[in-house]
mmCIF file of C-alpha atoms in Angstrom:
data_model
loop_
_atom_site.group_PDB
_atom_site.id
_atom_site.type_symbol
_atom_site.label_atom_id
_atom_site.label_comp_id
_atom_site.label_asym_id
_atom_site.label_seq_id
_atom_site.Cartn_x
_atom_site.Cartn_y
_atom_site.Cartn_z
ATOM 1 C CA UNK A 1 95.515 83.387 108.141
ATOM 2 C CA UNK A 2 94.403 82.838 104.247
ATOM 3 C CA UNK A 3 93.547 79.298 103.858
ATOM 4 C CA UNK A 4 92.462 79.780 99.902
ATOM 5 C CA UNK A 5 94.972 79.344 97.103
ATOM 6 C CA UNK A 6 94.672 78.877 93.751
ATOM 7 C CA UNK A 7 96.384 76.771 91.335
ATOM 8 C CA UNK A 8 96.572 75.981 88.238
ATOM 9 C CA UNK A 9 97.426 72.448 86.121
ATOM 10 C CA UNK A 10 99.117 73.308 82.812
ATOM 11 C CA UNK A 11 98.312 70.618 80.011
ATOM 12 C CA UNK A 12 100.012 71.178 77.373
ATOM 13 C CA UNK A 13 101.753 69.826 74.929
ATOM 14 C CA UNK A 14 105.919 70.762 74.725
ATOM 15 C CA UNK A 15 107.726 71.194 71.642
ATOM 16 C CA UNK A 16 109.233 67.453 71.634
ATOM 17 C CA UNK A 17 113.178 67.412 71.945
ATOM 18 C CA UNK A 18 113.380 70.800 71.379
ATOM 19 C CA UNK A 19 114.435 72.818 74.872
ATOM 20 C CA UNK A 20 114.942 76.301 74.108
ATOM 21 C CA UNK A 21 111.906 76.136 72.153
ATOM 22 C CA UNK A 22 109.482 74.204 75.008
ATOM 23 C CA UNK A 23 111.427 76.747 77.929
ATOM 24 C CA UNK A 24 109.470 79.210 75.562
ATOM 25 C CA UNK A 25 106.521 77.848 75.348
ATOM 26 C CA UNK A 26 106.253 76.932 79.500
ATOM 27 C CA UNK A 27 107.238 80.193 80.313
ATOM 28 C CA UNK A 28 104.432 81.980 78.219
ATOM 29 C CA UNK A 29 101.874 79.095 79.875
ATOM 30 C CA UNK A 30 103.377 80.336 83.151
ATOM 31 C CA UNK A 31 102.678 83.972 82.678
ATOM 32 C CA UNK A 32 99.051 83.128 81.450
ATOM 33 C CA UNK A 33 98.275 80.979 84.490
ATOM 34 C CA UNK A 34 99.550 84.167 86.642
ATOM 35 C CA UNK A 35 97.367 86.036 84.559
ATOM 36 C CA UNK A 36 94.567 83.934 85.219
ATOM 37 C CA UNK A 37 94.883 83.918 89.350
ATOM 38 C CA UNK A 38 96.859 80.600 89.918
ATOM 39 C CA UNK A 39 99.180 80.850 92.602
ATOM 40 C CA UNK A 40 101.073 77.801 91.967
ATOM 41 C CA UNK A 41 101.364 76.256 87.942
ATOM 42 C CA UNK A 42 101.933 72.595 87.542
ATOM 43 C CA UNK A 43 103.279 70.485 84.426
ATOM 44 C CA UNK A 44 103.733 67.043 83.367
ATOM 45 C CA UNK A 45 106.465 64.150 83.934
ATOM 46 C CA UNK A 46 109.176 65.206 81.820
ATOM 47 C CA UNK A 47 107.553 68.648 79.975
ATOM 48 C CA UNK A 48 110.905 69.379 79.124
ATOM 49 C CA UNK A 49 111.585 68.482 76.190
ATOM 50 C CA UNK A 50 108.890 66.270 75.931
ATOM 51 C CA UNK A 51 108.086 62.441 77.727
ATOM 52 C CA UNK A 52 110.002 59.751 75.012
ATOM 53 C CA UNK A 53 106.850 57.660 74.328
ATOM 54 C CA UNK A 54 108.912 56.094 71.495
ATOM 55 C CA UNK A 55 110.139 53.934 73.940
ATOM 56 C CA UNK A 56 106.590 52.364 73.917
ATOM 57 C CA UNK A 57 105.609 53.199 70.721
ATOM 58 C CA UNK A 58 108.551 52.305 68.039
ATOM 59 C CA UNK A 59 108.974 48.585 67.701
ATOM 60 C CA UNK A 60 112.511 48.214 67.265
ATOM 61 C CA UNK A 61 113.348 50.540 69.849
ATOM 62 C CA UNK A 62 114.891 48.987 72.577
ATOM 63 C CA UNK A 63 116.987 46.747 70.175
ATOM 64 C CA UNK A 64 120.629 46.279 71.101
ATOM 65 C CA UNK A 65 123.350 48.921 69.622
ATOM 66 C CA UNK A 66 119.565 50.287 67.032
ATOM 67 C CA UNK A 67 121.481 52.781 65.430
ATOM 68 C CA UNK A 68 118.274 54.865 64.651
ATOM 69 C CA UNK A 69 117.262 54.912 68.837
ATOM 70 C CA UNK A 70 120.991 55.935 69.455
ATOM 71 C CA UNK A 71 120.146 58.884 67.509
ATOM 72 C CA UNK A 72 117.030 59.630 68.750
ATOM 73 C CA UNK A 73 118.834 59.381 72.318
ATOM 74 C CA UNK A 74 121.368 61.827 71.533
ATOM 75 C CA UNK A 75 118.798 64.133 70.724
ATOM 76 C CA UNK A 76 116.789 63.840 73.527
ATOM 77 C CA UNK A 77 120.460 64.088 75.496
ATOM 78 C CA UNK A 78 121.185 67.254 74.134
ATOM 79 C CA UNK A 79 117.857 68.741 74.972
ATOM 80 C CA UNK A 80 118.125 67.878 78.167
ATOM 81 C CA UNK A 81 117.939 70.701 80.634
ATOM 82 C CA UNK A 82 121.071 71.064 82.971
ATOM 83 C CA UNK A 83 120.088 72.415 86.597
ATOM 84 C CA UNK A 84 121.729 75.381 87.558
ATOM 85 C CA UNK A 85 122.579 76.386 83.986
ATOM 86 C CA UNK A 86 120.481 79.477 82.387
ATOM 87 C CA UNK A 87 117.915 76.922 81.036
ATOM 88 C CA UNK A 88 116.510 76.751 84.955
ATOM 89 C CA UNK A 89 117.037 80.538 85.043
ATOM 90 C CA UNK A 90 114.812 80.693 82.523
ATOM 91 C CA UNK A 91 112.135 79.122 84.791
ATOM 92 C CA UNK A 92 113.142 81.356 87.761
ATOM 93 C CA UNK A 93 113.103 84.177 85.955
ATOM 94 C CA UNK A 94 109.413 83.392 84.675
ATOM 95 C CA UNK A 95 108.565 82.332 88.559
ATOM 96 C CA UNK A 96 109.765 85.250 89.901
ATOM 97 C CA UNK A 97 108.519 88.091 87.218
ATOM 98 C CA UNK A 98 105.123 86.290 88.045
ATOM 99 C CA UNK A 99 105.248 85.586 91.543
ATOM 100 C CA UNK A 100 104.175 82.297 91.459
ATOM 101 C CA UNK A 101 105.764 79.009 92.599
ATOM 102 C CA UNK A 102 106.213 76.319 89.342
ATOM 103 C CA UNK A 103 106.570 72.659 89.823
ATOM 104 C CA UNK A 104 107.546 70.839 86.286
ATOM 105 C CA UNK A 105 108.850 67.631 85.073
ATOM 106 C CA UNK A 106 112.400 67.753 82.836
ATOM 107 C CA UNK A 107 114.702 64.975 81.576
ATOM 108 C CA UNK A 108 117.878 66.179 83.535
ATOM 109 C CA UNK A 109 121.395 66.095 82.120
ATOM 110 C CA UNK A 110 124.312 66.051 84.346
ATOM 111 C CA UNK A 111 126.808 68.482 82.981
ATOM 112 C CA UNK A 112 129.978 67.323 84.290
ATOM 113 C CA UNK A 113 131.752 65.191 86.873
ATOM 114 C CA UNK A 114 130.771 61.791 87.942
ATOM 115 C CA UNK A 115 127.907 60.395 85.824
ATOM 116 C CA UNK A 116 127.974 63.161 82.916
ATOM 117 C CA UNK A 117 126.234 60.884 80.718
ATOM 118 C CA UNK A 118 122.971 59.723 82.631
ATOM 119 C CA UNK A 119 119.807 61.834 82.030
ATOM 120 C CA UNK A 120 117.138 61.925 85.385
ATOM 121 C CA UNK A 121 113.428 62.104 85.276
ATOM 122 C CA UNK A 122 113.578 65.042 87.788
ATOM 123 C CA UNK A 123 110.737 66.877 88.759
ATOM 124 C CA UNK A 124 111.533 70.856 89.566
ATOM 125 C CA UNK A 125 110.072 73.200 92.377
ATOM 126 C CA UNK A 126 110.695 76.857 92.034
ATOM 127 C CA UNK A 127 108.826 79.148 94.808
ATOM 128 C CA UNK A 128 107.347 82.265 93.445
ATOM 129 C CA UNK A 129 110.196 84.072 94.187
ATOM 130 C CA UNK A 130 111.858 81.907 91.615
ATOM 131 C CA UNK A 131 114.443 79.913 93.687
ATOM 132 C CA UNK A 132 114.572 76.525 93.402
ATOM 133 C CA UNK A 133 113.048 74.808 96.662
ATOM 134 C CA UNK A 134 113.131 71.195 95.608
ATOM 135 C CA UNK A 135 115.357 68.943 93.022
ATOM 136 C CA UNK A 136 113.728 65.138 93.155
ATOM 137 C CA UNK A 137 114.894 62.928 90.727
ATOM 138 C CA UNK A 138 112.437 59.607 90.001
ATOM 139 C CA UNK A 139 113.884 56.833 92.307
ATOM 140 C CA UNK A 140 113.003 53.681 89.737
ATOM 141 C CA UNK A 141 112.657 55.025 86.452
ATOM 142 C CA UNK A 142 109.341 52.634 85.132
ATOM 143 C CA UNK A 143 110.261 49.456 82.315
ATOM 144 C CA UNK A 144 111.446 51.038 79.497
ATOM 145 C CA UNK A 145 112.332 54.290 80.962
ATOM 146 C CA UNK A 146 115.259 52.378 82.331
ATOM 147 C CA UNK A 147 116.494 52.866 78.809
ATOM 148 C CA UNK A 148 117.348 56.501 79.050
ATOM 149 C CA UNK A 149 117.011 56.992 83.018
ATOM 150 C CA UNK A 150 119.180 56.561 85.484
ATOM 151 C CA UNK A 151 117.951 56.050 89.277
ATOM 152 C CA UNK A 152 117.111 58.739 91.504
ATOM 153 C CA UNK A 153 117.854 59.328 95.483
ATOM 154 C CA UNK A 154 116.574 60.354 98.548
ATOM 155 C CA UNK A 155 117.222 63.596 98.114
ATOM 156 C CA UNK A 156 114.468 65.265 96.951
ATOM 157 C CA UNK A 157 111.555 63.778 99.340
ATOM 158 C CA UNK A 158 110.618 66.803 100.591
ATOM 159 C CA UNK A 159 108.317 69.480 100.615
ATOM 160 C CA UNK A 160 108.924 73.104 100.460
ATOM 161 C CA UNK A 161 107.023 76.428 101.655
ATOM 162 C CA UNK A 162 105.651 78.497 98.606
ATOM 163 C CA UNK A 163 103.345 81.050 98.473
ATOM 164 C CA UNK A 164 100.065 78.683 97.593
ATOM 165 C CA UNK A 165 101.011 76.319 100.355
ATOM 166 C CA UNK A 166 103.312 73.635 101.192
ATOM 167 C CA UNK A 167 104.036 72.165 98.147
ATOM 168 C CA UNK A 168 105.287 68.425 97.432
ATOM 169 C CA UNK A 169 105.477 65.906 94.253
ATOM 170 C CA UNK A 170 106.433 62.562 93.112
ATOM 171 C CA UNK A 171 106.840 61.080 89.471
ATOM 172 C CA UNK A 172 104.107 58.577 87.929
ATOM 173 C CA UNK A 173 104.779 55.206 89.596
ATOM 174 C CA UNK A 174 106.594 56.284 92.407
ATOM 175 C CA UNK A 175 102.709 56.873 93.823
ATOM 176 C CA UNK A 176 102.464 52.896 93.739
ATOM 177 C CA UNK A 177 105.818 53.033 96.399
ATOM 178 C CA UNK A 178 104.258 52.999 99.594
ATOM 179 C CA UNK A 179 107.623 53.560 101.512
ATOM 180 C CA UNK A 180 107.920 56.932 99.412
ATOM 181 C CA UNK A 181 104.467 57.936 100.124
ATOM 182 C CA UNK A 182 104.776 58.082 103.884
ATOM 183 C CA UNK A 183 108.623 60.000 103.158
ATOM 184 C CA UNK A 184 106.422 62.686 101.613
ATOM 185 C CA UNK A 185 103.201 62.302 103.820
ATOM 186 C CA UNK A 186 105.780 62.795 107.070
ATOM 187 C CA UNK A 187 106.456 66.314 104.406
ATOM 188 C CA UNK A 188 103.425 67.657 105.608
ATOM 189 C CA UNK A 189 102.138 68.019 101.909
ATOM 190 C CA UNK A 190 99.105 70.794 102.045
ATOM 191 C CA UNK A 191 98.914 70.377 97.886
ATOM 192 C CA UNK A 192 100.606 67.133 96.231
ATOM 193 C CA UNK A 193 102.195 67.556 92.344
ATOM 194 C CA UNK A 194 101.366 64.116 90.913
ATOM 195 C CA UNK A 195 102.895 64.269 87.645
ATOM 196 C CA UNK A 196 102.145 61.269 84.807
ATOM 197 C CA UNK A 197 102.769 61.112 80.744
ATOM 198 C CA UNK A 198 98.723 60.901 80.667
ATOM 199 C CA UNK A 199 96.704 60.181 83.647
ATOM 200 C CA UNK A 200 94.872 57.384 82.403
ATOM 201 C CA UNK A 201 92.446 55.429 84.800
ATOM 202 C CA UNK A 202 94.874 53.690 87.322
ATOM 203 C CA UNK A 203 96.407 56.798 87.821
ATOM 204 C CA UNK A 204 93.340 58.493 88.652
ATOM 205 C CA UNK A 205 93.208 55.615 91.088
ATOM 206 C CA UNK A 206 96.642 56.460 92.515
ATOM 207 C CA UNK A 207 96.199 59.580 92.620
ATOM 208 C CA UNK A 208 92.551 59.805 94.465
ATOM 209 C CA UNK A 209 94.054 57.334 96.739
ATOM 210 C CA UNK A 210 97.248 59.150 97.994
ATOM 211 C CA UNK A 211 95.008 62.533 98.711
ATOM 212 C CA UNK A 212 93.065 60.363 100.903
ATOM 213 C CA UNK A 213 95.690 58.889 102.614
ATOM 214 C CA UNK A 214 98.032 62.052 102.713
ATOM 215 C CA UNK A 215 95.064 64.460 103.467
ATOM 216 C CA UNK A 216 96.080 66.326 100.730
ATOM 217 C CA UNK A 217 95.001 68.318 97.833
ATOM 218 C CA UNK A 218 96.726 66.448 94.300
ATOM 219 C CA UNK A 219 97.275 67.942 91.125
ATOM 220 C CA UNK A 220 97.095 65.077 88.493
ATOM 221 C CA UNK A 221 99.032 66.452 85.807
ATOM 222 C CA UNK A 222 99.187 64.763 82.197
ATOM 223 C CA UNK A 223 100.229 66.053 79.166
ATOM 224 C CA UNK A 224 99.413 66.194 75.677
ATOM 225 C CA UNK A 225 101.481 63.988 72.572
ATOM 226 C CA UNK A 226 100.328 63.504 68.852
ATOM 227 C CA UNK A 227 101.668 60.637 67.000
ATOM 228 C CA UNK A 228 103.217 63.450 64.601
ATOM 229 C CA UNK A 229 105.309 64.023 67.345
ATOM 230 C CA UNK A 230 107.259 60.924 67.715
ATOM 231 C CA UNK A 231 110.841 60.891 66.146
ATOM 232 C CA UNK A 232 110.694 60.113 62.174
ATOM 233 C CA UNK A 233 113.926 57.881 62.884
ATOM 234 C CA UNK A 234 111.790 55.523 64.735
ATOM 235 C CA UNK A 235 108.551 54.625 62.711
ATOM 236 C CA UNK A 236 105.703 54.541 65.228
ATOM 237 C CA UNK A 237 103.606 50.786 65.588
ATOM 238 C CA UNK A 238 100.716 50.424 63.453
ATOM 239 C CA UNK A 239 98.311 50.832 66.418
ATOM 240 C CA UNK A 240 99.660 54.261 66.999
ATOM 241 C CA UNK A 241 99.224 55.480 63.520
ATOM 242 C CA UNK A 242 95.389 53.904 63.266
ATOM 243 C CA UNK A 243 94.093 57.768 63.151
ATOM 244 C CA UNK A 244 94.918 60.771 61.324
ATOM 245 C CA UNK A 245 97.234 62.003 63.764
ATOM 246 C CA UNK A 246 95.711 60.791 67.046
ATOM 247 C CA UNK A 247 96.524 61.254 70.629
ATOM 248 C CA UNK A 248 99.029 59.314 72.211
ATOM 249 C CA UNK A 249 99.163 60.823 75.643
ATOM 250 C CA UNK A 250 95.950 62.346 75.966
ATOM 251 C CA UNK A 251 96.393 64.947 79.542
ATOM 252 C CA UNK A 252 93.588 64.082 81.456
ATOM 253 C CA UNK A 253 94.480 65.801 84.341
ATOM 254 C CA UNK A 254 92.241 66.885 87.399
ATOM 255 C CA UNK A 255 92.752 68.107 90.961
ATOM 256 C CA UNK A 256 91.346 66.220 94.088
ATOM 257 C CA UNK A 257 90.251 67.284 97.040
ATOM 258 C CA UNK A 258 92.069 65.459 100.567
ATOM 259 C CA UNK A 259 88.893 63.161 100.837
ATOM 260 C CA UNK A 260 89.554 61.730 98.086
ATOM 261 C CA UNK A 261 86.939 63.258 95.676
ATOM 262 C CA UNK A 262 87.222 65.503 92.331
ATOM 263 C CA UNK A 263 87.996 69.194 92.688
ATOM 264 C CA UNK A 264 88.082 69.129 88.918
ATOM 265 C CA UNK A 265 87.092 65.831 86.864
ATOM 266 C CA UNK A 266 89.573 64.909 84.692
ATOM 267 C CA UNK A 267 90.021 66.505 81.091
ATOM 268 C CA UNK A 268 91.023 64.841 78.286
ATOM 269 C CA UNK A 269 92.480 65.651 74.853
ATOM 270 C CA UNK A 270 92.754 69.328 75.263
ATOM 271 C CA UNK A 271 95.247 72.091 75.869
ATOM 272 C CA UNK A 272 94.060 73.919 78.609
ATOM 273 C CA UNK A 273 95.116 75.565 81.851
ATOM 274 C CA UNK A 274 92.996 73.515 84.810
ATOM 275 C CA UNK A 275 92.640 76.226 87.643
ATOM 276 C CA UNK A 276 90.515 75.604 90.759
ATOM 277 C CA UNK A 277 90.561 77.468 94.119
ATOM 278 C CA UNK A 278 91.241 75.337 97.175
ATOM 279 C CA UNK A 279 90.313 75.498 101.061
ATOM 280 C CA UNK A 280 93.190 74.766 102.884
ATOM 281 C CA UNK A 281 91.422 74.221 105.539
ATOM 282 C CA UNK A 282 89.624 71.013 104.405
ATOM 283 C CA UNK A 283 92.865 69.305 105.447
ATOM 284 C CA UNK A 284 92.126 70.338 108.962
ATOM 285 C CA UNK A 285 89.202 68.491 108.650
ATOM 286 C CA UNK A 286 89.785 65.537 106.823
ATOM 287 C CA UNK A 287 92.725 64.961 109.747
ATOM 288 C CA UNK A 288 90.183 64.308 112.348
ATOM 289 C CA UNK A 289 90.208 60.697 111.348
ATOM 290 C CA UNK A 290 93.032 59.997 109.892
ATOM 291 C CA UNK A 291 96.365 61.335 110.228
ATOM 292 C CA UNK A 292 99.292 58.664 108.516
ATOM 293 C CA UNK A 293 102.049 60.343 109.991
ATOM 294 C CA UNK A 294 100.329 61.010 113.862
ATOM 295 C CA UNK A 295 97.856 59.582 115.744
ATOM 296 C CA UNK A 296 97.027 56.800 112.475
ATOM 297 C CA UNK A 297 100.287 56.412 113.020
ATOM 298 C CA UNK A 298 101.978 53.618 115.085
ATOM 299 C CA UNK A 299 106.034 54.438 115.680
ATOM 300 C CA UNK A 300 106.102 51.845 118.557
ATOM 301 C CA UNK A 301 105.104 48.962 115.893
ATOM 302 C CA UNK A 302 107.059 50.519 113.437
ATOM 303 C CA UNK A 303 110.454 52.171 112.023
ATOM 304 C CA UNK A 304 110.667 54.259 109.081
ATOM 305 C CA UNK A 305 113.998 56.309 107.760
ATOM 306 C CA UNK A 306 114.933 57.920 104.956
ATOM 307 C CA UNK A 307 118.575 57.889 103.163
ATOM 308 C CA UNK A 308 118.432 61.611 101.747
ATOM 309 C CA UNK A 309 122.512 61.430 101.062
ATOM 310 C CA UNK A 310 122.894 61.903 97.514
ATOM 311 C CA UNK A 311 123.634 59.367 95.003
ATOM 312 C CA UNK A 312 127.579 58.802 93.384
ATOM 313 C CA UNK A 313 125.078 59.498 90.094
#
């Protein structure tokens, strides 16, 4: 049995609130990482079309009935990627001409039916066979995202067989939700997609902290935003305009090993494809002593259930 896989952590920047254009881009990143070795290719929360840091950034934003962030909005709505439409077949297609599995981030739109108007922060798993293996949508969308977001379900706790492993993610602060940690621990997680706008310190500390307790391998994955590419309608805050065109999320992604130490350090403020190669069989290890879902594990003292039914969205 092959216990060595490698992956690959695509930072990158999208093309903000612009779908077909970003579907382009990820799918050309997608074909490089093949290129390259990586087995499995990871992006950020939301790469499609682009996290909307002008909820943070654009002081009058979250103003009632702002006519400028209703138009922003409806931008950001209409570049929203539909599942099952032939937006995801573009990202089977690029799994499957590639053979390798894909995990990326996507403000969802629901086409139509009950709750056609509510976008998702839904994180996408496509084996390398290019069939979709996972749908999670964000269960608490994080402070302002509750602007734009709607709340997620049970659904998509799982983890799914791909070629580089079994393969499992959750969505920024959904790491600091202990109940939805041990949902995906009880997965059986062999490599964790831990996907963030920019993985800034705590989120290293999230991050090194759930491969330790999951005995895990995590992809950190951040992504890359200049202030250029914030929405004109929505004039950034002073602080964010300081530079000549600074960084506003600034990647710093890395991969961790199930101890709890760096596989890759984290890199900042480039685009770059991370790979690494990873022993499997460190997990086997690492489980000697501590095992959250077995023997660390106490279901006499404790009950724990999911709700996986769908949402009425």
């Amino acid at each position: 049995m092959n216990t060595r896989t490698t992956v690959g952590i695509i930072q990158a920047s999208p093309i903000f609130n612009n779908l077909p254009a970003s579907l382009e881009k990820a799918a050309a990143l997608i074909a490089a990482a093949a290129r390259q070795g990586a087995q499995l290719a990871a992006f950020g929360e939301t790469w499609l079309a682009g996290y909307p840091a002008w909820l943070d950034h654009a002081p009058d934003a979250a103003l009632w009935s702002h006519h400028p962030t209703k138009e922003v909005f409806a931008v950001m709505r209409r570049n929203s990627l539909v599942v099952g439409s032939k937006d995801t077949a573009t990202l089977e297609k690029a799994a499957r001409e590639n053979k390798i599995a894909v995990v990326i981030g996507a403000n969802e739109r629901v086409a139509q039916g009950i709750g056609n108007g509510t976008l998702y922060n839904a994180l996408l798993t496509f084996d390398e066979t290019g069939k979709l293996v996972n749908h999670h949508r964000k269960l608490i969308p994080t402070y302002t995202e509750r602007l734009v977001h709607g709340q997620g379900d049970g659904d998509g706790l799982n983890a799914a067989e791909t070629g580089a492993g079994r393969v499992g993610g959750l969505i920024c602060w959904e790491h600091w939700m202990p109940l939805a940690r041990q949902a995906m621990h009880n997965q059986g997680e062999q490599i964790h997609v831990a996907v963030f706008p920019t993985v800034h310190e705590m989120h290293q500390i999230a991050s090194r902290q759930y491969a330790f307790e999951g005995r895990c391998f995590v992809l950190a994955v951040g992504l890359l935003m200049k202030t250029d590419d914030l929405p004109f309608e929505l004039p950034p805050r002073p602080a964010a305009a300081a530079d000549n065109n600074p960084l506003i999320l600034r990647g710093g992604s890395c991969i961790i090993a199930p101890d709890g130490s760096y596989v890759v350090e984290p890199i900042y403020d480039e685009e770059k494809i991370v790979l690494a190669e990873l022993d499997l069989s460190q997990i086997d290890r690492e489980t000697m002593t501590l095992d959250v879902s077995g023997h660390y594990q106490r279901r006499d003292v404790f009950n724990f259930a999911v709700n996986r039914r769908l949402r009425s969205n």
